[in-house]
JSON list of C-alpha atoms in Angstrom, two decimals:
[
{"chain": "A", "resi": 1, "resn": "MET", "atom": "CA", "xyz": [-28.47, 0.84, -6.29]},
{"chain": "A", "resi": 2, "resn": "ALA", "atom": "CA", "xyz": [-25.16, -0.36, -4.75]},
{"chain": "A", "resi": 3, "resn": "SER", "atom": "CA", "xyz": [-21.96, -0.02, -7.46]},
{"chain": "A", "resi": 4, "resn": "ARG", "atom": "CA", "xyz": [-19.44, -2.98, -6.53]},
{"chain": "A", "resi": 5, "resn": "THR", "atom": "CA", "xyz": [-21.43, -5.89, -5.04]},
{"chain": "A", "resi": 6, "resn": "GLN", "atom": "CA", "xyz": [-19.62, -9.09, -4.17]},
{"chain": "A", "resi": 7, "resn": "LEU", "atom": "CA", "xyz": [-21.18, -12.12, -3.66]},
{"chain": "A", "resi": 8, "resn": "VAL", "atom": "CA", "xyz": [-19.11, -14.61, -1.25]},
{"chain": "A", "resi": 9, "resn": "CYS", "atom": "CA", "xyz": [-21.39, -18.11, -0.63]},
{"chain": "A", "resi": 10, "resn": "LEU", "atom": "CA", "xyz": [-19.27, -19.64, 2.25]},
{"chain": "A", "resi": 11, "resn": "CYS", "atom": "CA", "xyz": [-20.83, -23.48, 2.06]},
{"chain": "A", "resi": 12, "resn": "GLU", "atom": "CA", "xyz": [-20.01, -27.30, 2.78]},
{"chain": "A", "resi": 13, "resn": "GLY", "atom": "CA", "xyz": [-17.88, -28.97, 1.16]},
{"chain": "A", "resi": 14, "resn": "GLY", "atom": "CA", "xyz": [-14.61, -29.19, -0.99]},
{"chain": "A", "resi": 15, "resn": "ARG", "atom": "CA", "xyz": [-13.73, -28.47, -3.91]},
{"chain": "A", "resi": 16, "resn": "GLY", "atom": "CA", "xyz": [-15.55, -30.70, -7.32]},
{"chain": "A", "resi": 17, "resn": "GLU", "atom": "CA", "xyz": [-16.63, -32.37, -4.73]},
{"chain": "A", "resi": 18, "resn": "SER", "atom": "CA", "xyz": [-20.61, -31.17, -3.55]},
{"chain": "A", "resi": 19, "resn": "ILE", "atom": "CA", "xyz": [-22.96, -31.00, -5.87]},
{"chain": "A", "resi": 20, "resn": "ASP", "atom": "CA", "xyz": [-23.44, -27.12, -3.81]},
{"chain": "A", "resi": 21, "resn": "GLU", "atom": "CA", "xyz": [-21.21, -25.33, -6.16]},
{"chain": "A", "resi": 22, "resn": "VAL", "atom": "CA", "xyz": [-23.00, -25.87, -9.38]},
{"chain": "A", "resi": 23, "resn": "PHE", "atom": "CA", "xyz": [-26.50, -25.91, -7.91]},
{"chain": "A", "resi": 24, "resn": "ILE", "atom": "CA", "xyz": [-25.59, -22.43, -5.55]},
{"chain": "A", "resi": 25, "resn": "ASN", "atom": "CA", "xyz": [-23.95, -21.51, -9.10]},
{"chain": "A", "resi": 26, "resn": "LYS", "atom": "CA", "xyz": [-26.68, -22.37, -11.32]},
{"chain": "A", "resi": 27, "resn": "LEU", "atom": "CA", "xyz": [-29.11, -20.73, -8.87]},
{"chain": "A", "resi": 28, "resn": "ILE", "atom": "CA", "xyz": [-27.83, -17.45, -9.02]},
{"chain": "A", "resi": 29, "resn": "LYS", "atom": "CA", "xyz": [-26.88, -16.89, -11.80]},
{"chain": "A", "resi": 30, "resn": "SER", "atom": "CA", "xyz": [-31.17, -18.01, -13.31]},
{"chain": "A", "resi": 31, "resn": "LEU", "atom": "CA", "xyz": [-31.65, -15.12, -10.32]},
{"chain": "A", "resi": 32, "resn": "GLU", "atom": "CA", "xyz": [-29.81, -12.82, -12.88]},
{"chain": "A", "resi": 33, "resn": "PRO", "atom": "CA", "xyz": [-29.76, -10.01, -9.95]},
{"chain": "A", "resi": 34, "resn": "SER", "atom": "CA", "xyz": [-28.87, -6.94, -11.29]},
{"chain": "A", "resi": 35, "resn": "TRP", "atom": "CA", "xyz": [-26.96, -5.64, -8.86]},
{"chain": "A", "resi": 36, "resn": "LEU", "atom": "CA", "xyz": [-24.07, -8.65, -9.41]},
{"chain": "A", "resi": 37, "resn": "ARG", "atom": "CA", "xyz": [-22.27, -9.92, -12.20]},
{"chain": "A", "resi": 38, "resn": "HIS", "atom": "CA", "xyz": [-20.96, -13.11, -13.66]},
{"chain": "A", "resi": 39, "resn": "HIS", "atom": "CA", "xyz": [-18.20, -12.38, -15.63]},
{"chain": "A", "resi": 40, "resn": "SER", "atom": "CA", "xyz": [-15.17, -10.56, -14.45]},
{"chain": "A", "resi": 41, "resn": "GLY", "atom": "CA", "xyz": [-14.94, -6.93, -12.92]},
{"chain": "A", "resi": 42, "resn": "SER", "atom": "CA", "xyz": [-15.74, -5.29, -9.45]},
{"chain": "A", "resi": 43, "resn": "ASN", "atom": "CA", "xyz": [-18.90, -7.29, -9.42]},
{"chain": "A", "resi": 44, "resn": "THR", "atom": "CA", "xyz": [-18.46, -11.21, -8.89]},
{"chain": "A", "resi": 45, "resn": "LEU", "atom": "CA", "xyz": [-19.81, -14.38, -7.00]},
{"chain": "A", "resi": 46, "resn": "ARG", "atom": "CA", "xyz": [-17.47, -16.06, -5.14]},
{"chain": "A", "resi": 47, "resn": "LEU", "atom": "CA", "xyz": [-17.84, -19.57, -3.84]},
{"chain": "A", "resi": 48, "resn": "VAL", "atom": "CA", "xyz": [-15.81, -20.72, -0.82]},
{"chain": "A", "resi": 49, "resn": "PRO", "atom": "CA", "xyz": [-16.07, -24.79, 0.41]},
{"chain": "A", "resi": 50, "resn": "ARG", "atom": "CA", "xyz": [-14.53, -25.89, 3.79]},
{"chain": "A", "resi": 51, "resn": "GLY", "atom": "CA", "xyz": [-15.70, -29.05, 4.17]},
{"chain": "A", "resi": 52, "resn": "SER", "atom": "CA", "xyz": [-17.85, -30.00, 6.94]},
{"chain": "A", "resi": 53, "resn": "ARG", "atom": "CA", "xyz": [-20.39, -27.90, 8.26]},
{"chain": "A", "resi": 54, "resn": "ALA", "atom": "CA", "xyz": [-18.88, -28.10, 11.43]},
{"chain": "A", "resi": 55, "resn": "VAL", "atom": "CA", "xyz": [-15.33, -25.61, 9.43]},
{"chain": "A", "resi": 56, "resn": "VAL", "atom": "CA", "xyz": [-18.08, -23.93, 7.81]},
{"chain": "A", "resi": 57, "resn": "ILE", "atom": "CA", "xyz": [-19.02, -22.18, 11.36]},
{"chain": "A", "resi": 58, "resn": "GLU", "atom": "CA", "xyz": [-15.47, -21.82, 12.98]},
{"chain": "A", "resi": 59, "resn": "LYS", "atom": "CA", "xyz": [-14.36, -20.25, 9.40]},
{"chain": "A", "resi": 60, "resn": "MET", "atom": "CA", "xyz": [-17.81, -18.44, 8.75]},
{"chain": "A", "resi": 61, "resn": "PRO", "atom": "CA", "xyz": [-16.24, -15.35, 11.07]},
{"chain": "A", "resi": 62, "resn": "GLY", "atom": "CA", "xyz": [-12.52, -14.99, 9.69]},
{"chain": "A", "resi": 63, "resn": "GLU", "atom": "CA", "xyz": [-15.22, -15.25, 6.16]},
{"chain": "A", "resi": 64, "resn": "LEU", "atom": "CA", "xyz": [-17.22, -12.18, 7.50]},
{"chain": "A", "resi": 65, "resn": "LYS", "atom": "CA", "xyz": [-14.19, -10.63, 8.37]},
{"chain": "A", "resi": 66, "resn": "ASN", "atom": "CA", "xyz": [-12.97, -10.59, 5.53]},
{"chain": "A", "resi": 67, "resn": "CYS", "atom": "CA", "xyz": [-16.14, -9.12, 3.49]},
{"chain": "A", "resi": 68, "resn": "LEU", "atom": "CA", "xyz": [-16.38, -6.10, 6.04]},
{"chain": "A", "resi": 69, "resn": "GLU", "atom": "CA", "xyz": [-12.91, -5.59, 5.16]},
{"chain": "A", "resi": 70, "resn": "ALA", "atom": "CA", "xyz": [-13.18, -4.91, 1.17]},
{"chain": "A", "resi": 71, "resn": "GLY", "atom": "CA", "xyz": [-15.56, -2.92, 1.42]},
{"chain": "A", "resi": 72, "resn": "GLY", "atom": "CA", "xyz": [-18.44, -1.84, -0.96]},
{"chain": "A", "resi": 73, "resn": "HIS", "atom": "CA", "xyz": [-21.62, -3.88, -0.81]},
{"chain": "A", "resi": 74, "resn": "THR", "atom": "CA", "xyz": [-19.67, -6.87, 0.10]},
{"chain": "A", "resi": 75, "resn": "THR", "atom": "CA", "xyz": [-21.99, -9.85, 1.33]},
{"chain": "A", "resi": 76, "resn": "LEU", "atom": "CA", "xyz": [-21.69, -13.11, 3.04]},
{"chain": "A", "resi": 77, "resn": "MET", "atom": "CA", "xyz": [-23.74, -15.92, 1.98]},
{"chain": "A", "resi": 78, "resn": "VAL", "atom": "CA", "xyz": [-23.52, -19.13, 4.11]},
{"chain": "A", "resi": 79, "resn": "TRP", "atom": "CA", "xyz": [-25.02, -21.95, 2.67]},
{"chain": "A", "resi": 80, "resn": "ALA", "atom": "CA", "xyz": [-24.95, -25.35, 4.56]},
{"chain": "A", "resi": 81, "resn": "ASP", "atom": "CA", "xyz": [-26.61, -28.87, 5.88]},
{"chain": "A", "resi": 82, "resn": "CYS", "atom": "CA", "xyz": [-29.04, -28.26, 8.91]},
{"chain": "A", "resi": 83, "resn": "ASP", "atom": "CA", "xyz": [-28.85, -31.89, 10.20]},
{"chain": "A", "resi": 84, "resn": "ASP", "atom": "CA", "xyz": [-31.00, -33.62, 12.12]},
{"chain": "A", "resi": 85, "resn": "ASP", "atom": "CA", "xyz": [-29.22, -32.63, 15.18]},
{"chain": "A", "resi": 86, "resn": "CYS", "atom": "CA", "xyz": [-30.41, -28.89, 15.05]},
{"chain": "A", "resi": 87, "resn": "ALA", "atom": "CA", "xyz": [-34.27, -28.28, 14.89]},
{"chain": "A", "resi": 88, "resn": "ASP", "atom": "CA", "xyz": [-35.06, -25.63, 12.33]},
{"chain": "A", "resi": 89, "resn": "GLY", "atom": "CA", "xyz": [-32.26, -22.45, 10.26]},
{"chain": "A", "resi": 90, "resn": "GLU", "atom": "CA", "xyz": [-33.56, -20.33, 13.50]},
{"chain": "A", "resi": 91, "resn": "ALA", "atom": "CA", "xyz": [-31.11, -23.35, 15.83]},
{"chain": "A", "resi": 92, "resn": "LEU", "atom": "CA", "xyz": [-28.47, -23.68, 13.42]},
{"chain": "A", "resi": 93, "resn": "LYS", "atom": "CA", "xyz": [-27.99, -19.73, 12.89]},
{"chain": "A", "resi": 94, "resn": "GLY", "atom": "CA", "xyz": [-28.33, -19.94, 16.93]},
{"chain": "A", "resi": 95, "resn": "ALA", "atom": "CA", "xyz": [-24.69, -21.97, 16.50]},
{"chain": "A", "resi": 96, "resn": "PHE", "atom": "CA", "xyz": [-23.22, -19.79, 13.98]},
{"chain": "A", "resi": 97, "resn": "TRP", "atom": "CA", "xyz": [-23.56, -16.92, 16.15]},
{"chain": "A", "resi": 98, "resn": "LYS", "atom": "CA", "xyz": [-22.36, -18.12, 18.96]},
{"chain": "A", "resi": 99, "resn": "GLU", "atom": "CA", "xyz": [-18.72, -18.68, 16.94]},
{"chain": "A", "resi": 100, "resn": "ALA", "atom": "CA", "xyz": [-18.89, -15.28, 15.49]},
{"chain": "A", "resi": 101, "resn": "GLU", "atom": "CA", "xyz": [-19.18, -13.76, 19.05]},
{"chain": "A", "resi": 102, "resn": "ARG", "atom": "CA", "xyz": [-16.48, -15.60, 20.10]},
{"chain": "A", "resi": 103, "resn": "GLN", "atom": "CA", "xyz": [-14.19, -14.31, 17.03]},
{"chain": "A", "resi": 104, "resn": "LYS", "atom": "CA", "xyz": [-15.67, -10.64, 18.32]},
{"chain": "A", "resi": 105, "resn": "ILE", "atom": "CA", "xyz": [-17.85, -10.07, 15.96]},
{"chain": "A", "resi": 106, "resn": "THR", "atom": "CA", "xyz": [-21.01, -8.02, 16.51]},
{"chain": "A", "resi": 107, "resn": "ARG", "atom": "CA", "xyz": [-24.38, -8.21, 16.24]},
{"chain": "A", "resi": 108, "resn": "HIS", "atom": "CA", "xyz": [-24.95, -5.98, 13.62]},
{"chain": "A", "resi": 109, "resn": "GLN", "atom": "CA", "xyz": [-22.13, -7.19, 11.65]},
{"chain": "A", "resi": 110, "resn": "PHE", "atom": "CA", "xyz": [-23.15, -10.77, 11.79]},
{"chain": "A", "resi": 111, "resn": "ASP", "atom": "CA", "xyz": [-26.70, -9.65, 10.93]},
{"chain": "A", "resi": 112, "resn": "SER", "atom": "CA", "xyz": [-25.86, -8.71, 7.50]},
{"chain": "A", "resi": 113, "resn": "VAL", "atom": "CA", "xyz": [-24.77, -12.59, 6.54]},
{"chain": "A", "resi": 114, "resn": "VAL", "atom": "CA", "xyz": [-27.56, -14.05, 4.25]},
{"chain": "A", "resi": 115, "resn": "PHE", "atom": "CA", "xyz": [-28.05, -18.11, 6.06]},
{"chain": "A", "resi": 116, "resn": "ILE", "atom": "CA", "xyz": [-29.19, -20.49, 3.65]},
{"chain": "A", "resi": 117, "resn": "PHE", "atom": "CA", "xyz": [-29.84, -23.64, 5.73]},
{"chain": "A", "resi": 118, "resn": "ALA", "atom": "CA", "xyz": [-31.16, -26.76, 3.42]},
{"chain": "A", "resi": 119, "resn": "LYS", "atom": "CA", "xyz": [-33.44, -29.51, 6.39]},
{"chain": "A", "resi": 120, "resn": "ASP", "atom": "CA", "xyz": [-32.32, -32.14, 6.33]},
{"chain": "A", "resi": 121, "resn": "ARG", "atom": "CA", "xyz": [-29.65, -31.41, 3.11]},
{"chain": "A", "resi": 122, "resn": "LEU", "atom": "CA", "xyz": [-29.16, -30.00, -0.11]},
{"chain": "A", "resi": 123, "resn": "GLU", "atom": "CA", "xyz": [-30.56, -33.01, -1.85]},
{"chain": "A", "resi": 124, "resn": "ASN", "atom": "CA", "xyz": [-34.15, -32.99, -0.13]},
{"chain": "A", "resi": 125, "resn": "TRP", "atom": "CA", "xyz": [-34.67, -29.46, -1.84]},
{"chain": "A", "resi": 126, "resn": "ILE", "atom": "CA", "xyz": [-33.59, -31.55, -5.10]},
{"chain": "A", "resi": 127, "resn": "GLU", "atom": "CA", "xyz": [-36.24, -33.76, -4.62]},
{"chain": "A", "resi": 128, "resn": "PHE", "atom": "CA", "xyz": [-38.89, -31.58, -3.98]},
{"chain": "A", "resi": 129, "resn": "LEU", "atom": "CA", "xyz": [-38.32, -29.42, -7.33]},
{"chain": "A", "resi": 130, "resn": "ARG", "atom": "CA", "xyz": [-37.56, -32.28, -9.73]},
{"chain": "A", "resi": 131, "resn": "THR", "atom": "CA", "xyz": [-40.93, -34.30, -7.55]},
{"chain": "A", "resi": 132, "resn": "GLY", "atom": "CA", "xyz": [-43.15, -31.89, -5.62]},
{"chain": "A", "resi": 133, "resn": "THR", "atom": "CA", "xyz": [-42.21, -33.90, -2.60]},
{"chain": "A", "resi": 134, "resn": "THR", "atom": "CA", "xyz": [-39.87, -33.89, -0.21]},
{"chain": "A", "resi": 135, "resn": "ASP", "atom": "CA", "xyz": [-39.37, -35.55, 3.65]},
{"chain": "A", "resi": 136, "resn": "GLU", "atom": "CA", "xyz": [-37.24, -33.39, 6.01]},
{"chain": "A", "resi": 137, "resn": "SER", "atom": "CA", "xyz": [-37.40, -35.47, 8.55]},
{"chain": "A", "resi": 138, "resn": "LYS", "atom": "CA", "xyz": [-34.38, -37.47, 6.81]},
{"chain": "A", "resi": 139, "resn": "GLU", "atom": "CA", "xyz": [-32.19, -37.29, 3.75]},
{"chain": "A", "resi": 140, "resn": "GLY", "atom": "CA", "xyz": [-33.25, -37.05, 0.34]},
{"chain": "A", "resi": 141, "resn": "PRO", "atom": "CA", "xyz": [-31.93, -39.30, -2.05]},
{"chain": "A", "resi": 142, "resn": "ARG", "atom": "CA", "xyz": [-28.30, -38.77, -3.70]},
{"chain": "A", "resi": 143, "resn": "VAL", "atom": "CA", "xyz": [-28.00, -36.65, -6.35]},
{"chain": "A", "resi": 144, "resn": "LYS", "atom": "CA", "xyz": [-25.10, -38.82, -9.69]},
{"chain": "A", "resi": 145, "resn": "HIS", "atom": "CA", "xyz": [-25.86, -35.62, -11.74]},
{"chain": "A", "resi": 146, "resn": "ASN", "atom": "CA", "xyz": [-24.81, -32.58, -12.27]},
{"chain": "A", "resi": 147, "resn": "ARG", "atom": "CA", "xyz": [-27.37, -31.80, -14.73]},
{"chain": "A", "resi": 148, "resn": "GLU", "atom": "CA", "xyz": [-30.44, -32.37, -12.22]},
{"chain": "A", "resi": 149, "resn": "VAL", "atom": "CA", "xyz": [-28.57, -30.64, -9.68]},
{"chain": "A", "resi": 150, "resn": "ALA", "atom": "CA", "xyz": [-28.59, -27.56, -12.39]},
{"chain": "A", "resi": 151, "resn": "ASP", "atom": "CA", "xyz": [-31.95, -27.94, -13.57]},
{"chain": "A", "resi": 152, "resn": "ALA", "atom": "CA", "xyz": [-33.63, -28.12, -9.77]},
{"chain": "A", "resi": 153, "resn": "ALA", "atom": "CA", "xyz": [-31.54, -25.13, -8.55]},
{"chain": "A", "resi": 154, "resn": "LYS", "atom": "CA", "xyz": [-32.86, -23.59, -12.50]},
{"chain": "A", "resi": 155, "resn": "LYS", "atom": "CA", "xyz": [-36.53, -24.00, -11.20]},
{"chain": "A", "resi": 156, "resn": "LEU", "atom": "CA", "xyz": [-35.77, -22.65, -7.70]},
{"chain": "A", "resi": 157, "resn": "ALA", "atom": "CA", "xyz": [-35.03, -19.86, -9.23]},
{"chain": "A", "resi": 158, "resn": "GLY", "atom": "CA", "xyz": [-38.18, -19.57, -11.33]},
{"chain": "A", "resi": 159, "resn": "TYR", "atom": "CA", "xyz": [-39.91, -20.00, -8.04]},
{"chain": "A", "resi": 160, "resn": "CYS", "atom": "CA", "xyz": [-37.95, -16.78, -6.47]},
{"chain": "A", "resi": 161, "resn": "ARG", "atom": "CA", "xyz": [-39.11, -14.46, -9.43]},
{"chain": "A", "resi": 162, "resn": "ASP", "atom": "CA", "xyz": [-42.23, -15.81, -9.52]},
{"chain": "A", "resi": 163, "resn": "ASN", "atom": "CA", "xyz": [-42.34, -14.59, -5.79]},
{"chain": "A", "resi": 164, "resn": "SER", "atom": "CA", "xyz": [-45.57, -16.42, -5.05]},
{"chain": "A", "resi": 165, "resn": "PRO", "atom": "CA", "xyz": [-46.89, -19.45, -2.25]},
{"chain": "A", "resi": 166, "resn": "VAL", "atom": "CA", "xyz": [-45.39, -22.71, -3.85]},
{"chain": "A", "resi": 167, "resn": "GLU", "atom": "CA", "xyz": [-47.58, -25.49, -2.21]},
{"chain": "A", "resi": 168, "resn": "GLY", "atom": "CA", "xyz": [-45.75, -27.87, -0.20]},
{"chain": "A", "resi": 169, "resn": "MET", "atom": "CA", "xyz": [-42.65, -26.37, -0.27]},
{"chain": "A", "resi": 170, "resn": "PRO", "atom": "CA", "xyz": [-40.71, -27.68, 2.41]},
{"chain": "A", "resi": 171, "resn": "ALA", "atom": "CA", "xyz": [-39.83, -24.92, 5.29]},
{"chain": "A", "resi": 172, "resn": "SER", "atom": "CA", "xyz": [-35.93, -24.69, 5.36]},
{"chain": "A", "resi": 173, "resn": "LEU", "atom": "CA", "xyz": [-36.41, -23.42, 1.57]},
{"chain": "A", "resi": 174, "resn": "GLN", "atom": "CA", "xyz": [-39.44, -21.20, 2.74]},
{"chain": "A", "resi": 175, "resn": "TRP", "atom": "CA", "xyz": [-37.26, -20.08, 5.64]},
{"chain": "A", "resi": 176, "resn": "SER", "atom": "CA", "xyz": [-33.99, -19.67, 3.29]},
{"chain": "A", "resi": 177, "resn": "CYS", "atom": "CA", "xyz": [-36.21, -17.13, 0.75]},
{"chain": "A", "resi": 178, "resn": "LYS", "atom": "CA", "xyz": [-37.05, -15.32, 3.02]},
{"chain": "A", "resi": 179, "resn": "ASN", "atom": "CA", "xyz": [-33.11, -14.90, 3.60]},
{"chain": "A", "resi": 180, "resn": "TRP", "atom": "CA", "xyz": [-32.65, -14.12, 0.08]},
{"chain": "A", "resi": 181, "resn": "ARG", "atom": "CA", "xyz": [-35.45, -12.17, -0.10]},
{"chain": "A", "resi": 182, "resn": "ALA", "atom": "CA", "xyz": [-34.05, -9.94, 2.32]},
{"chain": "A", "resi": 183, "resn": "LEU", "atom": "CA", "xyz": [-31.13, -9.31, 0.67]},
{"chain": "A", "resi": 184, "resn": "VAL", "atom": "CA", "xyz": [-32.26, -8.86, -2.44]},
{"chain": "A", "resi": 185, "resn": "ASP", "atom": "CA", "xyz": [-34.12, -6.17, -1.28]},
{"chain": "A", "resi": 186, "resn": "ARG", "atom": "CA", "xyz": [-31.17, -4.23, 0.74]},
{"chain": "A", "resi": 187, "resn": "MET", "atom": "CA", "xyz": [-29.46, -4.53, -2.07]},
{"chain": "A", "resi": 188, "resn": "LYS", "atom": "CA", "xyz": [-32.29, -2.96, -3.72]},
{"chain": "A", "resi": 189, "resn": "SER", "atom": "CA", "xyz": [-32.35, 0.30, -1.03]}
]
């Protein structure tokens, strides 16, 4: 198991202006991965909000280079919305690869990134986690309270820990959970 781990989460939104930070923080803290601590020291979770998805795509290669230069087991997670202009997570991941390639990132380096993409927005996941249903072909209802966001993230953490199928889980959430499980497996080795 890694002795020094840091998780860098590049996401959409501005600091304090988006539900993404609340969701990510609560999810990771609720998962309590043994290879990641949430207090000061060598093991940290760092959120890096960057605005729009286009900016996240542009900035991802630089953040990956920073992670690689930090050494140890620093892992970049990219959280973004797979809006109606992309078919699915793989299509959006392709847009990230195109920019990474342009900025001289190797395929091996790129494959170390953990991608978490909500379709159409994170609000769809929250709607599913609150009600058991959502329609990813349209934006989920806006969430006005951070408590709703945190409660949804905590519920998702429970599903992740159980590692069992969840009926009706949105395709983008299934895809993203698969990517998270791959990171967990990688950190265990």
